[in-house]
Amino acid sequence: MPISHTLGFPPLGAARELKRATEGYWQGKVTRPDLLRTGAELRARHWRLQHEAGIDLPPSNDFSFYDRMLDTCAMVGAVPPRYEWKSEVVDLDTYFAMARGVQQSGRDVTAMEMTKWFDTNYHYIVPELTGDQTFRPASSKPVDEFSEASALGVRTTPVLIGPLTFLLLAKEKGARFNRLDLLDRLLPVYGDVLQRLAAAGAEWVQVDEPCLALDRTPAELERYRAAYGFLAERSGGAKILLATYFAGLDENAATALALPTHGLHVDLVRAPGQLDALLERWPAGRVLSAGVVDGRNIWRTDLDAALTLLERAQRKVGPDHLWVAPSCSLLHVPIDLALETGLDPELRLWLAFATQKLEEVATLTRALRDGRGAVEAELAESRRAAAGRRASPLTLNAVVRQHVAAVQAGDLKRATPHTERRRRQLELPPFPTTTIGSFPQTSEVRAARRRFTDG
């Protein structure tokens, strides 16, 4: 029977409870127990929301007080020396210091770097690694949150950022070295986490490797084979769902299919064309998690088109080995369209936020289980919304269409040479500088901001 699941859910809270609690904690207005309680309440609410929407396997360990790459740094004990971490586990204040820096009690320590998570607008904390880097279990968060969900009667799939993606997205500090050479030191920590999750009762563990959907060298692909061979032996019996997203596997498909995992998630929104090639060589008994609901934008899914892909996949892999999912974590979309009361009614019909995308995943799963007739009302509504969007004056401007149709090849070429255009444009120095984000938070910056706020 097809299974519905999600790769991640926005942790913020419908009323931005997490933002208020964390900022209150940083300001000393919210206690540590109160912050942790807010986190637990949000996790419970989101697990319940997904369960009630018809999701069979919601995720755990997708929640974060700041960032999942930072959570992974804590999980493996990758704390840069400047934070003076001496404990067995990464405590909350060290965790936030890595994210924001420390400017108090005579200390002025910079935060870790942030950069964009692939081609999304989400920013992640970039791990800092040295050639003599060591790793050890330093956070029980994945097991704690899985056990927390189990105690609430919710069966979840714990989510981890994969070891190769963690290393590939990290930065090297100090003397030059290849950060992938750290893999053999890192893998035992992942093996330990998998074994503890299995002992806690986890049947499946989702391991995110979006870097496998990018261009990889033969040496890097060999590292993937070695890593997952190791983890398969050290999983403690937990089944691994390898998750890729944001692109198609393409040349890396053979490697992904050869890895000793029990399932593979692929992004069929960004790369629907990869499905046929995958199905041609799909291993018997392997679970295919089909990401057919867009986890990156706010538009409704074309349910007919998504269902056509799913039916094709089901004929090949069988109903017991097909999972239905968003293309990636729903972290990248707003939480609930019901909260947006001021939207144009016509526009509203075209939208789906995280909560509505859960319903789309559940609808598609029900269609596979019970036939299209069981969800005919939902399919008809999807068709009406799609047709309305295509024909609406909000998206169909006849004047613009006429201008576009009138464009000739000559219009695409500049009438004047670059040297003349350059002279007429901005007078800039040879190497102009700019910034596209926030400046590092230092004690001087914070003091200046306070003085400005105080007039």
Coordinates of C-alpha atoms in Angstrom, one line a residue:
M1 CA 0.0 0.0 0.0
P2 CA 1.4 3.5 -0.9
I3 CA 2.7 5.5 2.1
S4 CA 2.4 9.3 2.5
H5 CA 5.3 11.1 4.3
T6 CA 7.0 14.4 4.5
L7 CA 10.7 15.3 4.5
G8 CA 10.4 18.2 7.0
F9 CA 7.9 20.8 8.3
P10 CA 8.5 24.5 9.1
P11 CA 9.4 24.8 12.8
L12 CA 8.5 28.5 13.2
G13 CA 4.9 28.1 14.5
A14 CA 1.7 29.6 13.1
A15 CA 2.2 32.7 15.2
R16 CA 6.0 32.7 15.0
E17 CA 6.2 31.3 18.5
L18 CA 9.7 29.9 17.9
K19 CA 11.1 33.3 16.8
R20 CA 9.6 35.1 19.8
A21 CA 10.9 32.4 22.2
T22 CA 14.4 32.3 20.9
E23 CA 14.8 36.1 20.7
G24 CA 13.4 36.3 24.2
Y25 CA 16.0 33.8 25.4
W26 CA 18.8 35.8 23.7
Q27 CA 17.6 38.9 25.5
G28 CA 17.3 37.2 28.8
K29 CA 13.5 37.6 28.9
V30 CA 12.7 33.9 28.4
T31 CA 14.2 31.1 30.6
R32 CA 15.8 28.0 29.2
P33 CA 13.0 25.7 30.4
D34 CA 10.4 28.0 28.8
L35 CA 12.3 28.0 25.5
L36 CA 12.6 24.2 25.5
R37 CA 8.9 23.9 26.4
T38 CA 8.0 26.1 23.4
G39 CA 10.0 23.8 21.2
A40 CA 8.3 20.7 22.6
E41 CA 4.8 22.3 22.1
L42 CA 5.6 23.2 18.5
R43 CA 6.9 19.7 17.7
A44 CA 3.8 18.1 19.2
R45 CA 1.5 20.4 17.4
H46 CA 3.2 19.8 14.0
W47 CA 3.3 16.0 14.4
R48 CA -0.4 16.1 15.3
L49 CA -1.2 18.4 12.4
Q50 CA 0.6 16.1 9.9
H51 CA -1.1 13.0 11.3
E52 CA -4.5 14.6 11.1
A53 CA -3.9 15.7 7.5
G54 CA -3.4 12.1 6.6
I55 CA 0.4 11.8 6.6
D56 CA 1.5 8.2 7.5
L57 CA 5.1 9.0 8.4
P58 CA 5.8 12.5 9.5
P59 CA 9.5 13.4 10.2
S60 CA 11.3 13.9 13.5
N61 CA 14.5 15.8 14.1
D62 CA 13.5 18.2 11.4
F63 CA 12.8 20.8 14.1
S64 CA 15.6 23.2 14.9
F65 CA 16.0 26.1 17.2
Y66 CA 18.3 27.7 14.6
D67 CA 19.5 25.5 11.7
R68 CA 19.8 21.8 10.9
M69 CA 23.4 22.1 9.7
L70 CA 24.2 23.7 13.0
D71 CA 22.3 20.8 14.7
T72 CA 24.6 18.4 12.8
C73 CA 27.7 20.2 14.0
A74 CA 26.4 19.7 17.5
M75 CA 25.5 16.0 16.8
V76 CA 29.1 15.2 15.8
G77 CA 30.9 17.6 18.1
A78 CA 32.3 19.9 15.4
V79 CA 32.6 23.0 17.5
P80 CA 35.4 25.5 16.6
P81 CA 37.9 26.1 19.3
R82 CA 37.0 29.8 19.8
Y83 CA 33.8 28.9 21.6
E84 CA 35.8 27.2 24.3
W85 CA 33.4 24.2 24.5
K86 CA 34.6 21.7 27.1
S87 CA 31.5 19.6 27.9
E88 CA 30.4 16.2 26.9
V89 CA 27.4 17.6 25.0
V90 CA 26.9 20.8 23.1
D91 CA 24.9 23.0 25.4
L92 CA 22.3 25.5 24.3
D93 CA 24.5 28.6 24.9
T94 CA 27.4 27.1 22.9
Y95 CA 24.9 26.2 20.1
F96 CA 23.6 29.8 19.9
A97 CA 27.1 31.3 20.2
M98 CA 28.1 29.3 17.1
A99 CA 25.1 30.9 15.3
R100 CA 25.3 34.4 16.6
G101 CA 28.6 35.0 18.2
V102 CA 29.2 36.1 21.8
Q103 CA 29.5 39.7 22.9
Q104 CA 29.3 39.8 26.7
S105 CA 31.3 39.5 29.9
G106 CA 34.4 40.7 28.1
R107 CA 34.1 38.1 25.3
D108 CA 33.8 39.1 21.7
V109 CA 33.6 35.9 19.6
T110 CA 32.4 35.9 16.0
A111 CA 29.6 33.7 14.7
M112 CA 30.1 31.0 12.1
E113 CA 29.5 31.9 8.5
M114 CA 26.1 31.6 6.9
T115 CA 25.4 31.0 3.2
K116 CA 22.5 30.0 1.0
W117 CA 21.2 26.4 1.2
F118 CA 21.7 25.4 -2.5
D119 CA 19.5 27.8 -4.6
T120 CA 16.9 28.6 -2.0
N121 CA 16.7 31.7 0.1
Y122 CA 17.2 29.7 3.3
H123 CA 20.7 30.3 4.9
Y124 CA 22.6 27.6 6.8
I125 CA 25.5 27.7 9.2
V126 CA 28.6 26.6 7.4
P127 CA 30.6 24.0 9.4
E128 CA 34.3 24.9 10.1
L129 CA 36.6 21.9 9.9
T130 CA 40.4 21.6 10.3
G131 CA 42.8 18.9 9.1
D132 CA 43.1 17.4 12.6
Q133 CA 39.3 17.6 13.2
T134 CA 37.9 15.0 15.5
F135 CA 34.3 14.0 15.8
R136 CA 32.3 12.3 18.6
P137 CA 28.7 12.0 19.7
A138 CA 27.8 15.3 21.4
S139 CA 24.0 15.6 21.0
S140 CA 21.2 13.2 21.6
K141 CA 18.7 15.4 19.8
P142 CA 17.8 12.9 17.0
V143 CA 17.0 10.1 19.5
D144 CA 15.3 12.5 22.0
E145 CA 12.9 13.9 19.4
F146 CA 12.1 10.5 18.0
S147 CA 11.4 9.2 21.5
E148 CA 9.3 12.3 22.2
A149 CA 7.1 11.6 19.2
S150 CA 6.8 7.9 20.1
A151 CA 5.6 8.9 23.6
L152 CA 2.9 10.9 22.0
G153 CA 1.8 7.9 19.9
V154 CA 3.2 9.3 16.7
R155 CA 5.4 7.0 14.5
T156 CA 8.0 9.2 12.8
T157 CA 11.0 8.9 10.5
P158 CA 14.0 10.6 12.0
V159 CA 15.9 12.9 9.6
L160 CA 19.6 13.4 9.4
I161 CA 21.8 15.5 7.1
G162 CA 24.0 13.0 5.4
P163 CA 27.7 12.8 6.1
L164 CA 28.8 13.5 2.6
T165 CA 26.6 16.6 2.3
F166 CA 27.8 17.8 5.7
L167 CA 31.4 17.6 4.6
L168 CA 30.9 18.9 1.1
L169 CA 29.1 22.0 2.4
A170 CA 31.7 22.7 5.1
K171 CA 34.7 25.0 4.9
E172 CA 38.3 24.1 5.5
K173 CA 40.2 26.2 8.1
G174 CA 43.9 26.4 8.7
A175 CA 46.4 24.4 6.6
R176 CA 45.0 23.1 3.3
F177 CA 43.5 19.7 3.2
N178 CA 40.6 17.8 1.6
R179 CA 37.7 17.8 3.9
L180 CA 36.4 14.5 2.5
D181 CA 39.5 12.9 4.0
L182 CA 37.6 13.4 7.3
L183 CA 34.9 11.0 6.3
D184 CA 36.4 7.9 8.0
R185 CA 36.5 9.9 11.3
L186 CA 32.9 11.1 10.9
L187 CA 31.2 7.9 9.9
P188 CA 31.4 6.2 13.3
V189 CA 29.4 9.0 14.9
Y190 CA 26.7 8.5 12.2
G191 CA 26.8 4.8 12.9
D192 CA 26.3 5.4 16.6
V193 CA 23.3 7.7 15.9
L194 CA 21.7 5.1 13.6
Q195 CA 22.2 2.3 16.2
R196 CA 20.7 4.4 19.0
L197 CA 17.7 5.3 16.8
A198 CA 17.2 1.7 15.9
A199 CA 17.4 0.8 19.6
A200 CA 14.8 3.4 20.3
G201 CA 12.4 1.8 17.8
A202 CA 13.0 3.7 14.6
E203 CA 12.2 1.5 11.6
W204 CA 13.3 4.1 9.0
V205 CA 15.9 6.9 9.1
Q206 CA 15.9 9.6 6.4
V207 CA 19.4 10.6 5.4
D208 CA 19.5 13.8 3.3
E209 CA 22.1 13.9 0.6
P210 CA 21.1 16.7 -1.7
C211 CA 24.8 17.1 -2.8
L212 CA 24.4 13.7 -4.6
A213 CA 22.1 15.5 -7.1
L214 CA 24.9 17.9 -8.1
D215 CA 27.9 17.3 -10.4
R216 CA 30.2 14.8 -8.5
T217 CA 33.7 13.5 -9.4
P218 CA 34.3 9.8 -9.7
A219 CA 36.3 10.0 -6.5
E220 CA 33.4 11.7 -4.7
L221 CA 31.0 9.0 -5.9
E222 CA 33.4 6.4 -4.6
R223 CA 33.2 8.1 -1.2
Y224 CA 29.4 7.8 -1.3
R225 CA 29.7 4.0 -2.0
A226 CA 32.2 3.6 0.9
A227 CA 30.1 5.7 3.3
Y228 CA 26.8 3.9 2.8
G229 CA 28.5 0.5 2.8
F230 CA 29.7 1.4 6.2
L231 CA 26.4 2.8 7.5
A232 CA 24.5 -0.2 6.1
E233 CA 26.6 -2.4 8.4
R234 CA 26.3 -0.1 11.4
S235 CA 22.6 0.9 11.1
G236 CA 21.5 -1.4 13.9
G237 CA 18.7 -2.7 11.7
A238 CA 17.2 0.7 10.9
K239 CA 16.3 1.1 7.2
I240 CA 17.9 4.1 5.4
L241 CA 15.9 6.3 3.1
L242 CA 18.4 8.3 1.1
A243 CA 16.9 11.6 0.2
T244 CA 18.0 13.8 -2.8
Y245 CA 16.3 17.0 -3.9
F246 CA 16.6 20.3 -5.8
A247 CA 17.8 18.5 -8.9
G248 CA 17.8 15.2 -10.8
L249 CA 20.3 12.5 -10.2
D250 CA 21.2 12.2 -13.8
E251 CA 24.8 10.8 -14.1
N252 CA 24.8 10.0 -10.4
A253 CA 21.7 7.8 -10.7
A254 CA 23.7 4.5 -11.1
T255 CA 25.6 5.3 -7.9
A256 CA 22.5 6.2 -6.0
L257 CA 20.7 3.0 -7.0
A258 CA 23.7 0.9 -6.2
L259 CA 24.0 2.2 -2.6
P260 CA 22.9 -0.4 0.0
T261 CA 19.9 1.7 1.2
H262 CA 16.3 0.5 1.5
G263 CA 14.8 3.5 -0.2
L264 CA 15.5 6.5 -2.4
H265 CA 13.7 9.9 -2.5
V266 CA 13.9 11.9 -5.7
D267 CA 12.6 15.3 -6.7
L268 CA 10.1 14.9 -9.4
V269 CA 9.1 18.6 -9.4
R270 CA 12.5 20.0 -10.3
A271 CA 13.4 16.9 -12.4
P272 CA 10.3 14.9 -13.5
G273 CA 12.2 13.7 -16.6
Q274 CA 14.5 11.5 -14.4
L275 CA 11.7 9.1 -13.5
D276 CA 11.7 7.0 -16.6
A277 CA 15.4 6.4 -16.5
L278 CA 15.2 5.5 -12.8
L279 CA 12.3 3.1 -13.3
E280 CA 14.2 1.3 -16.1
R281 CA 16.8 0.1 -13.6
W282 CA 14.9 0.2 -10.3
P283 CA 16.1 -2.5 -7.9
A284 CA 13.4 -5.0 -6.8
G285 CA 12.2 -4.4 -3.3
R286 CA 13.6 -0.8 -3.1
V287 CA 11.2 1.9 -1.8
L288 CA 10.8 4.9 -4.2
S289 CA 9.8 8.1 -2.5
A290 CA 8.4 10.3 -5.2
G291 CA 8.5 14.0 -4.5
V292 CA 5.6 15.3 -6.6
V293 CA 4.3 18.2 -4.4
D294 CA 6.5 21.3 -4.7
G295 CA 8.1 22.0 -1.3
R296 CA 9.7 25.2 -2.6
N297 CA 6.9 27.4 -3.8
I298 CA 3.4 28.6 -2.8
W299 CA 1.4 27.3 -5.8
R300 CA -1.1 24.5 -5.8
T301 CA -0.1 21.2 -7.3
D302 CA -1.5 20.0 -10.6
L303 CA -2.9 16.8 -9.0
D304 CA -3.7 15.2 -12.4
A305 CA -0.1 15.6 -13.6
A306 CA 1.4 14.5 -10.3
L307 CA -0.9 11.4 -10.2
T308 CA 0.1 10.4 -13.7
L309 CA 3.7 10.3 -12.6
L310 CA 2.8 8.3 -9.5
E311 CA 0.7 5.8 -11.4
R312 CA 3.6 5.2 -13.7
A313 CA 5.9 4.7 -10.8
Q314 CA 3.5 2.4 -9.0
R315 CA 3.2 0.1 -12.0
K316 CA 6.9 -0.5 -11.9
V317 CA 7.8 -0.6 -8.2
G318 CA 4.5 -1.9 -6.9
P319 CA 2.1 -0.3 -4.4
D320 CA 4.0 -1.6 -1.3
H321 CA 7.2 0.2 -2.4
L322 CA 5.9 3.6 -3.3
W323 CA 5.9 6.6 -1.0
V324 CA 4.3 9.9 -1.8
A325 CA 6.0 13.1 -0.6
P326 CA 6.8 16.8 -1.2
S327 CA 9.8 17.3 -3.4
C328 CA 11.9 18.5 -0.4
S329 CA 11.3 19.8 3.1
L330 CA 8.3 22.1 3.5
L331 CA 10.6 24.4 5.5
H332 CA 10.7 26.7 2.4
V333 CA 7.0 27.6 2.3
P334 CA 4.7 29.5 4.7
I335 CA 2.8 27.4 7.2
D336 CA -0.9 27.8 6.6
L337 CA -2.9 29.6 3.9
A338 CA -5.8 29.8 6.4
L339 CA -3.9 32.5 8.3
E340 CA -3.8 34.8 5.2
T341 CA -7.1 36.5 5.5
G342 CA -6.3 39.6 3.4
L343 CA -5.5 37.9 0.1
D344 CA -7.3 38.4 -3.1
P345 CA -9.9 35.6 -3.3
E346 CA -8.9 34.7 -6.8
L347 CA -5.3 34.5 -6.0
R348 CA -6.1 32.5 -2.9
L349 CA -7.5 29.7 -5.1
W350 CA -4.1 29.1 -6.7
L351 CA -2.1 28.8 -3.5
A352 CA -1.0 26.0 -1.2
F353 CA 1.2 26.5 1.9
A354 CA 2.7 23.8 4.0
T355 CA -0.5 22.7 5.6
Q356 CA -2.3 22.6 2.3
K357 CA 0.6 20.6 0.7
L358 CA 0.1 18.0 3.4
E359 CA -3.4 17.6 2.2
E360 CA -2.2 17.3 -1.4
V361 CA 0.2 14.5 -0.5
A362 CA -2.6 12.7 1.4
T363 CA -5.0 13.2 -1.5
L364 CA -2.5 11.7 -4.0
T365 CA -1.8 8.8 -1.7
R366 CA -5.5 8.1 -1.4
A367 CA -5.9 8.2 -5.1
L368 CA -3.3 5.5 -5.5
R369 CA -4.8 3.3 -2.8
D370 CA -8.5 3.7 -3.8
G371 CA -8.5 4.9 -7.3
R372 CA -9.1 8.3 -8.9
G373 CA -12.8 8.1 -8.2
A374 CA -12.1 8.3 -4.5
V375 CA -10.7 11.8 -4.8
E376 CA -12.6 13.1 -7.8
A377 CA -13.8 16.2 -6.0
E378 CA -10.2 17.2 -5.1
L379 CA -9.1 16.5 -8.7
A380 CA -11.9 18.6 -10.1
E381 CA -11.0 21.5 -7.7
S382 CA -7.4 21.3 -8.8
R383 CA -8.4 21.4 -12.4
R384 CA -10.6 24.5 -11.8
A385 CA -7.8 26.3 -10.0
A386 CA -5.2 25.5 -12.7
A387 CA -7.6 26.6 -15.5
G388 CA -8.5 29.8 -13.6
R389 CA -4.9 30.7 -13.1
R390 CA -4.1 30.2 -16.8
A391 CA -7.0 32.4 -18.0
S392 CA -7.0 35.1 -15.3
P393 CA -6.3 38.7 -16.2
L394 CA -3.8 38.6 -13.3
T395 CA -1.6 36.3 -15.3
L396 CA -2.7 36.9 -18.8
N397 CA -2.0 40.4 -20.1
A398 CA -2.8 40.8 -23.8
V399 CA -0.6 43.9 -24.2
V400 CA 2.4 42.2 -22.7
R401 CA 1.8 39.1 -24.8
Q402 CA 1.7 41.3 -27.9
H403 CA 5.0 43.0 -27.0
V404 CA 6.6 39.6 -26.4
A405 CA 5.4 38.2 -29.7
A406 CA 6.7 41.2 -31.6
V407 CA 10.3 40.8 -30.3
Q408 CA 12.7 40.3 -33.2
A409 CA 16.3 38.8 -33.2
G410 CA 17.7 42.3 -33.7
D411 CA 16.1 43.5 -30.5
L412 CA 18.3 41.1 -28.5
K413 CA 21.5 42.9 -29.6
R414 CA 22.9 46.1 -28.2
A415 CA 22.9 49.1 -30.4
T416 CA 26.1 50.6 -28.9
P417 CA 29.4 48.9 -27.9
H418 CA 30.1 48.0 -24.3
T419 CA 32.8 50.7 -23.9
E420 CA 30.3 53.4 -24.6
R421 CA 27.5 51.9 -22.5
R422 CA 30.0 51.5 -19.6
R423 CA 30.9 55.2 -19.8
R424 CA 27.3 56.2 -19.5
Q425 CA 26.6 53.9 -16.6
L426 CA 27.7 54.2 -13.0
E427 CA 31.2 55.5 -12.3
L428 CA 32.6 52.7 -10.2
P429 CA 36.2 51.9 -9.1
P430 CA 37.9 48.9 -10.7
F431 CA 36.9 46.6 -7.9
P432 CA 33.6 47.9 -6.3
T433 CA 32.4 46.4 -3.1
T434 CA 28.9 45.8 -1.8
T435 CA 27.1 43.6 0.7
I436 CA 24.0 41.4 0.1
G437 CA 23.4 40.5 3.7
S438 CA 24.0 41.4 7.3
F439 CA 27.3 42.5 8.7
P440 CA 28.9 40.3 11.4
Q441 CA 27.5 41.0 14.9
T442 CA 30.1 42.5 17.1
S443 CA 30.0 44.3 20.4
E444 CA 30.5 47.7 18.6
V445 CA 27.7 47.0 16.1
R446 CA 25.3 46.1 19.0
A447 CA 26.3 49.1 21.0
A448 CA 25.8 51.4 18.0
R449 CA 22.4 49.9 17.4
R450 CA 21.4 50.4 21.1
R451 CA 22.5 54.0 21.0
F452 CA 20.5 54.6 17.8
T453 CA 17.4 52.9 19.2
D454 CA 17.7 55.0 22.4
G455 CA 18.0 58.2 20.3

